[in-house]
Amino acid sequence: MGVAAALLFAASLALFWPGYVAYDSLAQYAQATSGRYDDWHPPIMARLWSLFGDHGPAPMLALQLAAYWLGLGSFAAALAARGRRGAAWAVLAVGCWPPLLGWQGVVLKDLQMSAALLAATGILGWWRLRNRPLPGPALAVAALLCGYAMLVRANAPFAVVPLIVMLSPWPRGIARAGVALLGIAAAIGLSSPINHGLLGAQRSGVEQTQALYDLTGIGVATGDTTVGLPAATLAAIRARHCVRPYFWDPLGEPRRCETLVAPLRAEPAGTLYVRLAGMILRHPIAYTEHRLAHLNSTERLWVPRHWLGSAPLRASEPNTLGFGEPGALAKLWQSLGAWLMETPLGWPIVWVVVAIAGLCCALRGRGDDTLACALFTSALTMEASFAVISIASDLRYHLWTLTATAIGWLLLGPRRWPRAVTLLLVAVLLVGVVARVVLPEAPQTYAGMLG
């Protein structure tokens, strides 16, 4: 299985060489090559990229794909060692699934997080699934990968910390939830000193965006000027449709609504979050409706067909750096991935239900289902975080959920689903299909989604 994974790594690298770059990729590359870092994008990734000099995305692509196939290969080899060769080959097949592999051909923080966490869990799985004690060096590598994953994606602590807690022998029972919450809070609290102190990133205002999005959403819904904006401004924001479930971007776009929310931008992030807490208590229904509208968008339940941001990139962001692009075969691969993402397999909400079913089965199953249980928990806590911490609906944010859920089920093997979860999946599929039939097609460009 290790040889097969190595061959798939080489084939993937050849297919996607030198890697696709998105707008965010170019911004991070500029920081990596200039030595000037800010926190709009994770400085840990830019610092890592800087180690390779000005050689474009190719070194990071190789690193990303190496971590991806290391994790998958480790799981596959461990399953094969237990005599489950069919499940082992299925793990490698998951890695070849065009949407997942297609996105791994793009050098982005979300894929770095997914690949790093997959490598870490694969290393842990290699030892746990064979009932072997975890050596110190393997533990150190897994810890390093988990630390990188937590720093490279804002929501990553919600995936990483519960995973670690579920794999730990202590605590047991409901106490695990409390430890996980404390761990998540600690990880989020430490991210600022690490990013701004240890990694030397300048503040860009990114910490304000969540509060700005939610405060404006509450203000538009209620007309309450205590959000920090006068009534005339709230009316203008409402008239221009600046608050959109799909993403926060119109509020940060100079051509749209940036000037309208400038008073909020001028305030410290801490002040905004304290005010947001008060506004949530004052207008819980407005806040809940605002967040549910966004959650529906990012989970892709009641949305039209071709909801933007699901397909893996088929072309790099235009740039003047002379970066090459993957060839025609890669574009065909990405086109297949785009088509598959329009099926229910490309709806994150479907994977949430599948993960719920897996967690139910793992919790009532055998004692060796711990790793699968941890993967399902990690996937679900990551998705739950989007209910309160999320400002955009790109599908790449959910790729860890898809990967962890698929591997979790392969570790479990065939199990009987709880009846209630089966009915929930049927309901989700019906709602999603009806939405894509009756709703008008969404704009197919970023500018169109801005409005």
CSV table of C-alpha atoms in Angstrom, one decimal:
chain,number,residue,atom,x,y,z
A,1,MET,CA,0.0,0.0,0.0
A,2,GLY,CA,2.9,2.3,0.7
A,3,VAL,CA,4.2,1.8,-2.8
A,4,ALA,CA,0.7,2.4,-4.3
A,5,ALA,CA,0.4,5.7,-2.3
A,6,ALA,CA,3.9,6.8,-3.5
A,7,LEU,CA,3.0,6.1,-7.1
A,8,LEU,CA,-0.3,8.1,-6.7
A,9,PHE,CA,1.7,10.9,-5.1
A,10,ALA,CA,4.0,11.0,-8.1
A,11,ALA,CA,1.1,10.8,-10.6
A,12,SER,CA,-0.7,13.6,-8.8
A,13,LEU,CA,2.3,15.8,-8.8
A,14,ALA,CA,2.8,15.2,-12.5
A,15,LEU,CA,-0.8,15.9,-13.2
A,16,PHE,CA,-1.0,19.2,-11.3
A,17,TRP,CA,2.5,20.5,-11.8
A,18,PRO,CA,3.4,23.3,-11.0
A,19,GLY,CA,0.1,23.9,-9.2
A,20,TYR,CA,-2.9,26.2,-9.5
A,21,VAL,CA,-2.8,29.5,-7.7
A,22,ALA,CA,-5.9,31.5,-6.6
A,23,TYR,CA,-6.1,35.1,-5.6
A,24,ASP,CA,-5.3,34.2,-2.0
A,25,SER,CA,-2.3,32.2,-3.1
A,26,LEU,CA,-0.8,35.1,-4.9
A,27,ALA,CA,-1.2,37.3,-1.8
A,28,GLN,CA,0.6,34.8,0.3
A,29,TYR,CA,3.4,34.3,-2.2
A,30,ALA,CA,3.9,38.1,-2.3
A,31,GLN,CA,4.4,38.0,1.5
A,32,ALA,CA,6.7,35.0,1.3
A,33,THR,CA,9.0,36.6,-1.2
A,34,SER,CA,8.9,40.1,0.2
A,35,GLY,CA,9.4,39.2,3.8
A,36,ARG,CA,6.5,41.5,4.8
A,37,TYR,CA,3.8,39.6,6.6
A,38,ASP,CA,0.3,40.4,7.8
A,39,ASP,CA,-2.5,38.3,9.3
A,40,TRP,CA,-5.1,38.6,6.5
A,41,HIS,CA,-3.8,35.2,5.4
A,42,PRO,CA,-2.0,32.8,7.8
A,43,PRO,CA,1.6,33.9,8.3
A,44,ILE,CA,2.6,30.4,9.2
A,45,MET,CA,2.0,29.3,5.6
A,46,ALA,CA,3.7,32.4,4.1
A,47,ARG,CA,6.7,31.8,6.4
A,48,LEU,CA,6.9,28.1,5.2
A,49,TRP,CA,6.6,29.2,1.6
A,50,SER,CA,9.5,31.7,2.1
A,51,LEU,CA,11.8,28.8,2.8
A,52,PHE,CA,11.6,27.8,-0.9
A,53,GLY,CA,12.5,31.2,-2.3
A,54,ASP,CA,11.0,32.6,-5.4
A,55,HIS,CA,10.3,29.3,-7.1
A,56,GLY,CA,6.5,29.8,-7.4
A,57,PRO,CA,3.8,27.4,-6.1
A,58,ALA,CA,5.5,24.1,-7.1
A,59,PRO,CA,7.4,23.4,-3.9
A,60,MET,CA,4.3,24.0,-1.8
A,61,LEU,CA,2.3,21.8,-4.1
A,62,ALA,CA,4.8,19.0,-3.6
A,63,LEU,CA,4.7,19.5,0.1
A,64,GLN,CA,0.8,19.6,0.1
A,65,LEU,CA,0.4,16.5,-2.0
A,66,ALA,CA,3.1,14.6,0.0
A,67,ALA,CA,1.2,15.2,3.2
A,68,TYR,CA,-2.1,14.2,1.6
A,69,TRP,CA,-0.8,10.9,0.3
A,70,LEU,CA,1.2,10.2,3.4
A,71,GLY,CA,-2.0,10.3,5.4
A,72,LEU,CA,-4.0,8.2,3.0
A,73,GLY,CA,-1.1,5.8,2.5
A,74,SER,CA,-0.7,5.3,6.2
A,75,PHE,CA,-4.4,4.6,6.7
A,76,ALA,CA,-4.4,2.2,3.8
A,77,ALA,CA,-1.3,0.3,5.0
A,78,ALA,CA,-2.7,0.0,8.5
A,79,LEU,CA,-6.0,-1.4,7.2
A,80,ALA,CA,-4.1,-3.8,4.9
A,81,ALA,CA,-2.0,-5.0,7.9
A,82,ARG,CA,-5.3,-5.9,9.6
A,83,GLY,CA,-6.4,-8.0,6.7
A,84,ARG,CA,-8.8,-5.4,5.3
A,85,ARG,CA,-7.3,-5.0,1.9
A,86,GLY,CA,-10.6,-3.9,0.3
A,87,ALA,CA,-11.0,-1.0,2.7
A,88,ALA,CA,-7.3,-0.2,2.2
A,89,TRP,CA,-7.8,0.2,-1.6
A,90,ALA,CA,-11.0,2.2,-0.9
A,91,VAL,CA,-9.0,4.7,1.1
A,92,LEU,CA,-6.6,5.3,-1.8
A,93,ALA,CA,-9.7,5.5,-4.1
A,94,VAL,CA,-11.0,8.3,-1.8
A,95,GLY,CA,-7.8,10.2,-2.4
A,96,CYS,CA,-8.3,9.8,-6.1
A,97,TRP,CA,-11.8,11.2,-6.1
A,98,PRO,CA,-11.6,14.1,-8.5
A,99,PRO,CA,-13.1,16.8,-6.3
A,100,LEU,CA,-10.8,16.0,-3.4
A,101,LEU,CA,-7.7,15.5,-5.4
A,102,GLY,CA,-8.6,18.3,-7.8
A,103,TRP,CA,-8.7,20.8,-4.9
A,104,GLN,CA,-5.3,19.4,-3.6
A,105,GLY,CA,-3.8,20.7,-6.9
A,106,VAL,CA,-4.5,24.2,-5.7
A,107,VAL,CA,-2.0,25.8,-3.3
A,108,LEU,CA,-4.2,27.3,-0.6
A,109,LYS,CA,-4.4,27.5,3.2
A,110,ASP,CA,-7.6,25.3,3.3
A,111,LEU,CA,-5.8,22.5,1.4
A,112,GLN,CA,-2.7,22.9,3.5
A,113,MET,CA,-4.8,22.5,6.6
A,114,SER,CA,-6.6,19.4,5.3
A,115,ALA,CA,-3.4,17.8,4.0
A,116,ALA,CA,-1.5,18.4,7.3
A,117,LEU,CA,-4.3,17.1,9.4
A,118,LEU,CA,-4.7,14.1,7.2
A,119,ALA,CA,-1.0,13.3,7.5
A,120,ALA,CA,-1.2,13.7,11.3
A,121,THR,CA,-4.2,11.4,11.6
A,122,GLY,CA,-2.7,8.9,9.2
A,123,ILE,CA,0.5,8.7,11.3
A,124,LEU,CA,-1.6,8.1,14.4
A,125,GLY,CA,-3.7,5.6,12.6
A,126,TRP,CA,-0.7,3.6,11.4
A,127,TRP,CA,0.2,2.8,15.0
A,128,ARG,CA,-3.3,2.7,16.6
A,129,LEU,CA,-4.9,0.5,14.1
A,130,ARG,CA,-2.1,-2.1,14.5
A,131,ASN,CA,-2.4,-1.8,18.3
A,132,ARG,CA,1.2,-0.6,18.6
A,133,PRO,CA,2.4,2.1,21.1
A,134,LEU,CA,3.0,5.4,19.4
A,135,PRO,CA,6.8,6.2,19.3
A,136,GLY,CA,8.0,9.6,20.5
A,137,PRO,CA,9.3,10.7,17.1
A,138,ALA,CA,6.0,9.8,15.4
A,139,LEU,CA,4.1,11.7,18.1
A,140,ALA,CA,6.3,14.7,17.6
A,141,VAL,CA,5.7,14.8,13.9
A,142,ALA,CA,1.9,14.4,14.3
A,143,ALA,CA,1.9,17.2,16.9
A,144,LEU,CA,3.9,19.5,14.6
A,145,LEU,CA,1.4,18.8,11.8
A,146,CYS,CA,-1.5,19.4,14.0
A,147,GLY,CA,0.0,22.7,15.2
A,148,TYR,CA,0.5,23.8,11.6
A,149,ALA,CA,-3.0,22.9,10.7
A,150,MET,CA,-4.4,24.9,13.6
A,151,LEU,CA,-2.4,28.0,12.6
A,152,VAL,CA,-3.1,27.8,8.9
A,153,ARG,CA,-6.9,28.0,9.0
A,154,ALA,CA,-9.1,30.1,11.4
A,155,ASN,CA,-11.7,27.3,12.0
A,156,ALA,CA,-9.1,24.6,12.3
A,157,PRO,CA,-9.0,24.5,16.2
A,158,PHE,CA,-12.6,23.3,16.0
A,159,ALA,CA,-11.4,20.2,14.0
A,160,VAL,CA,-8.0,19.6,15.6
A,161,VAL,CA,-8.7,20.0,19.3
A,162,PRO,CA,-11.8,17.7,19.4
A,163,LEU,CA,-9.8,15.1,17.4
A,164,ILE,CA,-7.0,15.1,19.9
A,165,VAL,CA,-9.4,15.0,22.9
A,166,MET,CA,-11.3,12.0,21.4
A,167,LEU,CA,-8.0,10.1,20.9
A,168,SER,CA,-6.8,10.8,24.4
A,169,PRO,CA,-7.3,8.3,27.2
A,170,TRP,CA,-8.4,11.0,29.5
A,171,PRO,CA,-11.0,12.4,30.2
A,172,ARG,CA,-13.9,10.2,29.6
A,173,GLY,CA,-17.6,10.9,29.0
A,174,ILE,CA,-19.1,14.3,29.0
A,175,ALA,CA,-16.0,15.8,30.5
A,176,ARG,CA,-14.4,15.5,27.1
A,177,ALA,CA,-16.7,18.2,25.8
A,178,GLY,CA,-15.5,20.6,28.5
A,179,VAL,CA,-11.9,19.9,27.8
A,180,ALA,CA,-12.4,20.3,24.1
A,181,LEU,CA,-14.1,23.7,24.6
A,182,LEU,CA,-11.3,24.9,26.8
A,183,GLY,CA,-8.7,23.6,24.3
A,184,ILE,CA,-10.4,25.4,21.4
A,185,ALA,CA,-10.5,28.6,23.4
A,186,ALA,CA,-6.9,28.3,24.3
A,187,ALA,CA,-5.9,27.6,20.7
A,188,ILE,CA,-7.8,30.6,19.4
A,189,GLY,CA,-6.4,32.8,22.2
A,190,LEU,CA,-2.8,31.7,21.5
A,191,SER,CA,-3.1,32.3,17.7
A,192,SER,CA,-2.8,36.1,18.0
A,193,PRO,CA,0.5,36.1,20.1
A,194,ILE,CA,1.9,33.4,17.7
A,195,ASN,CA,0.9,35.2,14.5
A,196,HIS,CA,1.8,38.7,15.6
A,197,GLY,CA,4.7,38.0,18.0
A,198,LEU,CA,6.5,34.8,17.0
A,199,LEU,CA,5.7,35.0,13.3
A,200,GLY,CA,5.9,38.8,13.1
A,201,ALA,CA,2.7,39.5,11.1
A,202,GLN,CA,1.2,43.0,11.1
A,203,ARG,CA,-2.5,43.5,11.9
A,204,SER,CA,-4.6,43.8,8.8
A,205,GLY,CA,-8.0,44.2,10.3
A,206,VAL,CA,-9.1,40.6,9.5
A,207,GLU,CA,-10.1,40.1,13.2
A,208,GLN,CA,-12.9,42.6,12.7
A,209,THR,CA,-14.6,40.9,9.7
A,210,GLN,CA,-16.7,38.4,11.6
A,211,ALA,CA,-18.1,41.1,14.0
A,212,LEU,CA,-18.6,43.5,11.2
A,213,TYR,CA,-20.6,41.0,9.2
A,214,ASP,CA,-22.8,40.0,12.1
A,215,LEU,CA,-23.3,43.5,13.5
A,216,THR,CA,-24.3,44.8,10.1
A,217,GLY,CA,-26.6,41.8,9.5
A,218,ILE,CA,-28.4,42.5,12.8
A,219,GLY,CA,-28.5,46.2,12.1
A,220,VAL,CA,-30.1,45.7,8.7
A,221,ALA,CA,-32.7,43.3,10.0
A,222,THR,CA,-33.7,45.4,13.0
A,223,GLY,CA,-32.8,49.0,12.2
A,224,ASP,CA,-31.1,49.2,15.7
A,225,THR,CA,-28.5,52.0,15.5
A,226,THR,CA,-26.7,50.7,18.6
A,227,VAL,CA,-24.8,48.4,16.3
A,228,GLY,CA,-22.7,51.4,15.6
A,229,LEU,CA,-24.2,52.7,12.4
A,230,PRO,CA,-26.8,55.5,11.9
A,231,ALA,CA,-30.3,54.8,10.6
A,232,ALA,CA,-29.5,56.4,7.2
A,233,THR,CA,-26.4,54.2,6.7
A,234,LEU,CA,-28.4,51.0,7.7
A,235,ALA,CA,-31.0,52.0,5.1
A,236,ALA,CA,-28.4,52.5,2.5
A,237,ILE,CA,-26.8,49.1,3.3
A,238,ARG,CA,-30.2,47.5,3.1
A,239,ALA,CA,-31.0,49.2,-0.2
A,240,ARG,CA,-27.7,48.1,-1.8
A,241,HIS,CA,-28.1,44.5,-0.5
A,242,CYS,CA,-24.7,44.7,1.1
A,243,VAL,CA,-25.4,41.9,3.6
A,244,ARG,CA,-25.4,38.6,1.6
A,245,PRO,CA,-25.7,35.1,3.0
A,246,TYR,CA,-23.1,33.9,0.5
A,247,PHE,CA,-20.2,36.0,1.9
A,248,TRP,CA,-19.2,39.2,3.7
A,249,ASP,CA,-17.3,40.6,0.7
A,250,PRO,CA,-19.6,43.4,-0.4
A,251,LEU,CA,-19.0,45.0,3.0
A,252,GLY,CA,-15.2,45.1,2.3
A,253,GLU,CA,-15.5,46.0,-1.4
A,254,PRO,CA,-14.7,49.7,-2.2
A,255,ARG,CA,-17.0,49.6,-5.2
A,256,ARG,CA,-19.9,48.4,-3.1
A,257,CYS,CA,-20.3,49.1,0.6
A,258,GLU,CA,-16.9,49.5,2.2
A,259,THR,CA,-17.4,53.2,2.9
A,260,LEU,CA,-20.7,52.6,4.6
A,261,VAL,CA,-19.2,50.4,7.3
A,262,ALA,CA,-16.1,52.6,7.8
A,263,PRO,CA,-17.3,53.7,11.3
A,264,LEU,CA,-17.2,50.1,12.4
A,265,ARG,CA,-13.8,49.5,10.7
A,266,ALA,CA,-12.4,52.4,12.8
A,267,GLU,CA,-13.1,50.6,16.1
A,268,PRO,CA,-10.9,48.0,17.8
A,269,ALA,CA,-11.9,44.4,17.2
A,270,GLY,CA,-12.4,43.8,21.0
A,271,THR,CA,-14.9,46.7,21.1
A,272,LEU,CA,-16.8,45.2,18.2
A,273,TYR,CA,-17.1,41.8,19.7
A,274,VAL,CA,-18.3,43.1,23.0
A,275,ARG,CA,-20.9,45.1,21.2
A,276,LEU,CA,-21.8,42.0,19.1
A,277,ALA,CA,-22.4,40.0,22.3
A,278,GLY,CA,-24.8,42.6,23.6
A,279,MET,CA,-26.6,42.8,20.2
A,280,ILE,CA,-27.0,39.0,20.2
A,281,LEU,CA,-28.7,39.2,23.6
A,282,ARG,CA,-30.9,42.1,22.5
A,283,HIS,CA,-31.8,40.6,19.1
A,284,PRO,CA,-31.4,36.8,19.3
A,285,ILE,CA,-33.9,36.1,16.5
A,286,ALA,CA,-32.3,38.6,14.0
A,287,TYR,CA,-28.9,37.1,14.8
A,288,THR,CA,-30.1,33.6,14.4
A,289,GLU,CA,-31.8,34.3,11.1
A,290,HIS,CA,-28.7,36.0,9.8
A,291,ARG,CA,-26.4,33.1,10.8
A,292,LEU,CA,-28.8,30.4,9.6
A,293,ALA,CA,-29.0,32.1,6.2
A,294,HIS,CA,-25.2,32.0,5.9
A,295,LEU,CA,-25.1,28.4,7.3
A,296,ASN,CA,-27.6,27.3,4.7
A,297,SER,CA,-25.4,29.0,2.0
A,298,THR,CA,-22.2,27.4,3.1
A,299,GLU,CA,-23.7,24.0,3.7
A,300,ARG,CA,-25.4,24.2,0.3
A,301,LEU,CA,-28.9,23.0,1.3
A,302,TRP,CA,-31.6,25.4,-0.1
A,303,VAL,CA,-29.5,27.0,-2.8
A,304,PRO,CA,-29.7,27.1,-6.6
A,305,ARG,CA,-27.7,24.8,-8.9
A,306,HIS,CA,-24.2,25.9,-9.7
A,307,TRP,CA,-23.8,27.7,-6.4
A,308,LEU,CA,-20.5,29.4,-6.9
A,309,GLY,CA,-17.3,28.2,-5.3
A,310,SER,CA,-17.7,24.4,-5.4
A,311,ALA,CA,-15.6,23.4,-8.4
A,312,PRO,CA,-11.8,22.9,-8.1
A,313,LEU,CA,-9.9,25.5,-10.1
A,314,ARG,CA,-9.5,24.9,-13.8
A,315,ALA,CA,-7.2,27.9,-14.3
A,316,SER,CA,-4.9,30.0,-12.1
A,317,GLU,CA,-5.6,33.6,-11.1
A,318,PRO,CA,-4.2,35.9,-13.8
A,319,ASN,CA,-0.8,37.2,-12.6
A,320,THR,CA,2.3,38.9,-13.9
A,321,LEU,CA,4.7,36.4,-12.2
A,322,GLY,CA,5.0,34.0,-15.1
A,323,PHE,CA,3.7,31.0,-13.2
A,324,GLY,CA,2.9,28.1,-15.4
A,325,GLU,CA,-0.3,26.1,-15.2
A,326,PRO,CA,-1.2,22.4,-15.2
A,327,GLY,CA,-1.9,21.0,-18.6
A,328,ALA,CA,-4.9,19.9,-20.6
A,329,LEU,CA,-5.3,16.6,-18.7
A,330,ALA,CA,-5.5,18.5,-15.4
A,331,LYS,CA,-8.3,20.7,-16.8
A,332,LEU,CA,-10.2,17.6,-17.9
A,333,TRP,CA,-9.8,16.2,-14.3
A,334,GLN,CA,-11.0,19.4,-12.8
A,335,SER,CA,-14.0,19.5,-15.1
A,336,LEU,CA,-14.9,16.0,-13.9
A,337,GLY,CA,-14.5,17.3,-10.3
A,338,ALA,CA,-16.8,20.2,-11.1
A,339,TRP,CA,-19.5,17.9,-12.4
A,340,LEU,CA,-19.3,15.7,-9.4
A,341,MET,CA,-19.6,18.7,-7.1
A,342,GLU,CA,-23.0,19.4,-8.5
A,343,THR,CA,-24.3,16.1,-7.3
A,344,PRO,CA,-25.3,15.5,-3.6
A,345,LEU,CA,-21.8,14.3,-3.0
A,346,GLY,CA,-20.8,18.0,-3.3
A,347,TRP,CA,-23.2,19.3,-0.7
A,348,PRO,CA,-21.5,19.6,2.7
A,349,ILE,CA,-24.9,19.1,4.5
A,350,VAL,CA,-25.0,15.6,3.1
A,351,TRP,CA,-21.6,14.8,4.6
A,352,VAL,CA,-22.8,16.3,7.9
A,353,VAL,CA,-25.6,13.8,8.0
A,354,VAL,CA,-23.3,10.9,7.0
A,355,ALA,CA,-20.9,11.9,9.7
A,356,ILE,CA,-23.7,12.0,12.3
A,357,ALA,CA,-24.7,8.4,11.2
A,358,GLY,CA,-21.0,7.4,11.5
A,359,LEU,CA,-20.7,8.9,15.0
A,360,CYS,CA,-23.8,7.1,16.2
A,361,CYS,CA,-22.6,3.8,14.9
A,362,ALA,CA,-19.1,4.3,16.3
A,363,LEU,CA,-20.3,5.3,19.8
A,364,ARG,CA,-22.4,2.1,20.1
A,365,GLY,CA,-19.9,-0.1,18.3
A,366,ARG,CA,-16.8,-2.0,19.2
A,367,GLY,CA,-14.0,-0.6,21.4
A,368,ASP,CA,-11.6,-0.3,18.4
A,369,ASP,CA,-13.8,2.3,16.8
A,370,THR,CA,-12.1,5.1,18.6
A,371,LEU,CA,-10.2,6.5,15.7
A,372,ALA,CA,-13.4,6.6,13.5
A,373,CYS,CA,-15.3,8.2,16.3
A,374,ALA,CA,-12.6,10.9,16.6
A,375,LEU,CA,-12.7,11.6,12.8
A,376,PHE,CA,-16.5,12.0,12.8
A,377,THR,CA,-16.3,14.2,15.8
A,378,SER,CA,-13.7,16.4,14.2
A,379,ALA,CA,-15.8,16.7,11.0
A,380,LEU,CA,-18.9,17.6,12.9
A,381,THR,CA,-17.3,20.2,15.3
A,382,MET,CA,-15.7,21.8,12.3
A,383,GLU,CA,-19.1,22.1,10.6
A,384,ALA,CA,-20.7,23.3,13.8
A,385,SER,CA,-18.2,26.2,14.0
A,386,PHE,CA,-19.5,27.6,10.7
A,387,ALA,CA,-22.8,28.4,12.5
A,388,VAL,CA,-21.0,31.2,14.4
A,389,ILE,CA,-17.6,31.7,12.8
A,390,SER,CA,-17.8,31.9,9.0
A,391,ILE,CA,-18.1,34.7,6.5
A,392,ALA,CA,-17.9,32.9,3.2
A,393,SER,CA,-19.4,29.9,1.5
A,394,ASP,CA,-16.5,28.3,-0.6
A,395,LEU,CA,-16.7,24.6,-0.6
A,396,ARG,CA,-13.0,24.2,0.0
A,397,TYR,CA,-13.7,25.1,3.7
A,398,HIS,CA,-15.5,21.8,4.0
A,399,LEU,CA,-12.9,19.4,2.4
A,400,TRP,CA,-11.6,18.1,5.8
A,401,THR,CA,-15.2,17.2,6.7
A,402,LEU,CA,-15.6,15.2,3.4
A,403,THR,CA,-12.2,13.5,3.9
A,404,ALA,CA,-12.6,12.6,7.6
A,405,THR,CA,-16.1,11.3,7.1
A,406,ALA,CA,-15.2,9.1,4.2
A,407,ILE,CA,-12.2,7.6,6.0
A,408,GLY,CA,-14.2,7.2,9.2
A,409,TRP,CA,-16.7,5.1,7.4
A,410,LEU,CA,-14.0,3.0,5.8
A,411,LEU,CA,-12.5,2.3,9.2
A,412,LEU,CA,-15.9,1.3,10.6
A,413,GLY,CA,-16.9,-0.9,7.7
A,414,PRO,CA,-20.6,-1.7,7.0
A,415,ARG,CA,-22.9,-0.7,9.8
A,416,ARG,CA,-26.7,-0.3,10.1
A,417,TRP,CA,-27.7,3.4,10.1
A,418,PRO,CA,-30.0,4.7,12.8
A,419,ARG,CA,-33.5,5.0,11.4
A,420,ALA,CA,-33.8,8.7,12.3
A,421,VAL,CA,-30.6,9.6,10.6
A,422,THR,CA,-31.6,7.7,7.5
A,423,LEU,CA,-34.9,9.7,7.4
A,424,LEU,CA,-32.9,12.9,7.9
A,425,LEU,CA,-30.7,12.1,4.9
A,426,VAL,CA,-33.7,11.5,2.7
A,427,ALA,CA,-35.2,14.8,3.8
A,428,VAL,CA,-31.9,16.7,3.1
A,429,LEU,CA,-31.7,15.1,-0.4
A,430,LEU,CA,-35.3,16.0,-1.2
A,431,VAL,CA,-34.9,19.6,0.0
A,432,GLY,CA,-31.6,20.0,-1.9
A,433,VAL,CA,-33.0,18.6,-5.1
A,434,VAL,CA,-36.1,20.7,-5.0
A,435,ALA,CA,-34.1,23.8,-4.4
A,436,ARG,CA,-31.9,23.2,-7.4
A,437,VAL,CA,-35.0,22.6,-9.6
A,438,VAL,CA,-37.1,25.6,-8.5
A,439,LEU,CA,-34.6,28.3,-7.7
A,440,PRO,CA,-33.1,30.5,-10.5
A,441,GLU,CA,-29.5,29.8,-11.3
A,442,ALA,CA,-27.1,31.9,-9.3
A,443,PRO,CA,-24.5,34.3,-10.8
A,444,GLN,CA,-21.5,32.4,-12.1
A,445,THR,CA,-18.9,35.1,-11.3
A,446,TYR,CA,-17.5,36.8,-8.2
A,447,ALA,CA,-18.7,40.2,-9.5
A,448,GLY,CA,-22.1,38.7,-10.0
A,449,MET,CA,-22.3,37.4,-6.4
A,450,LEU,CA,-21.1,40.8,-5.1
A,451,GLY,CA,-24.2,42.3,-6.8
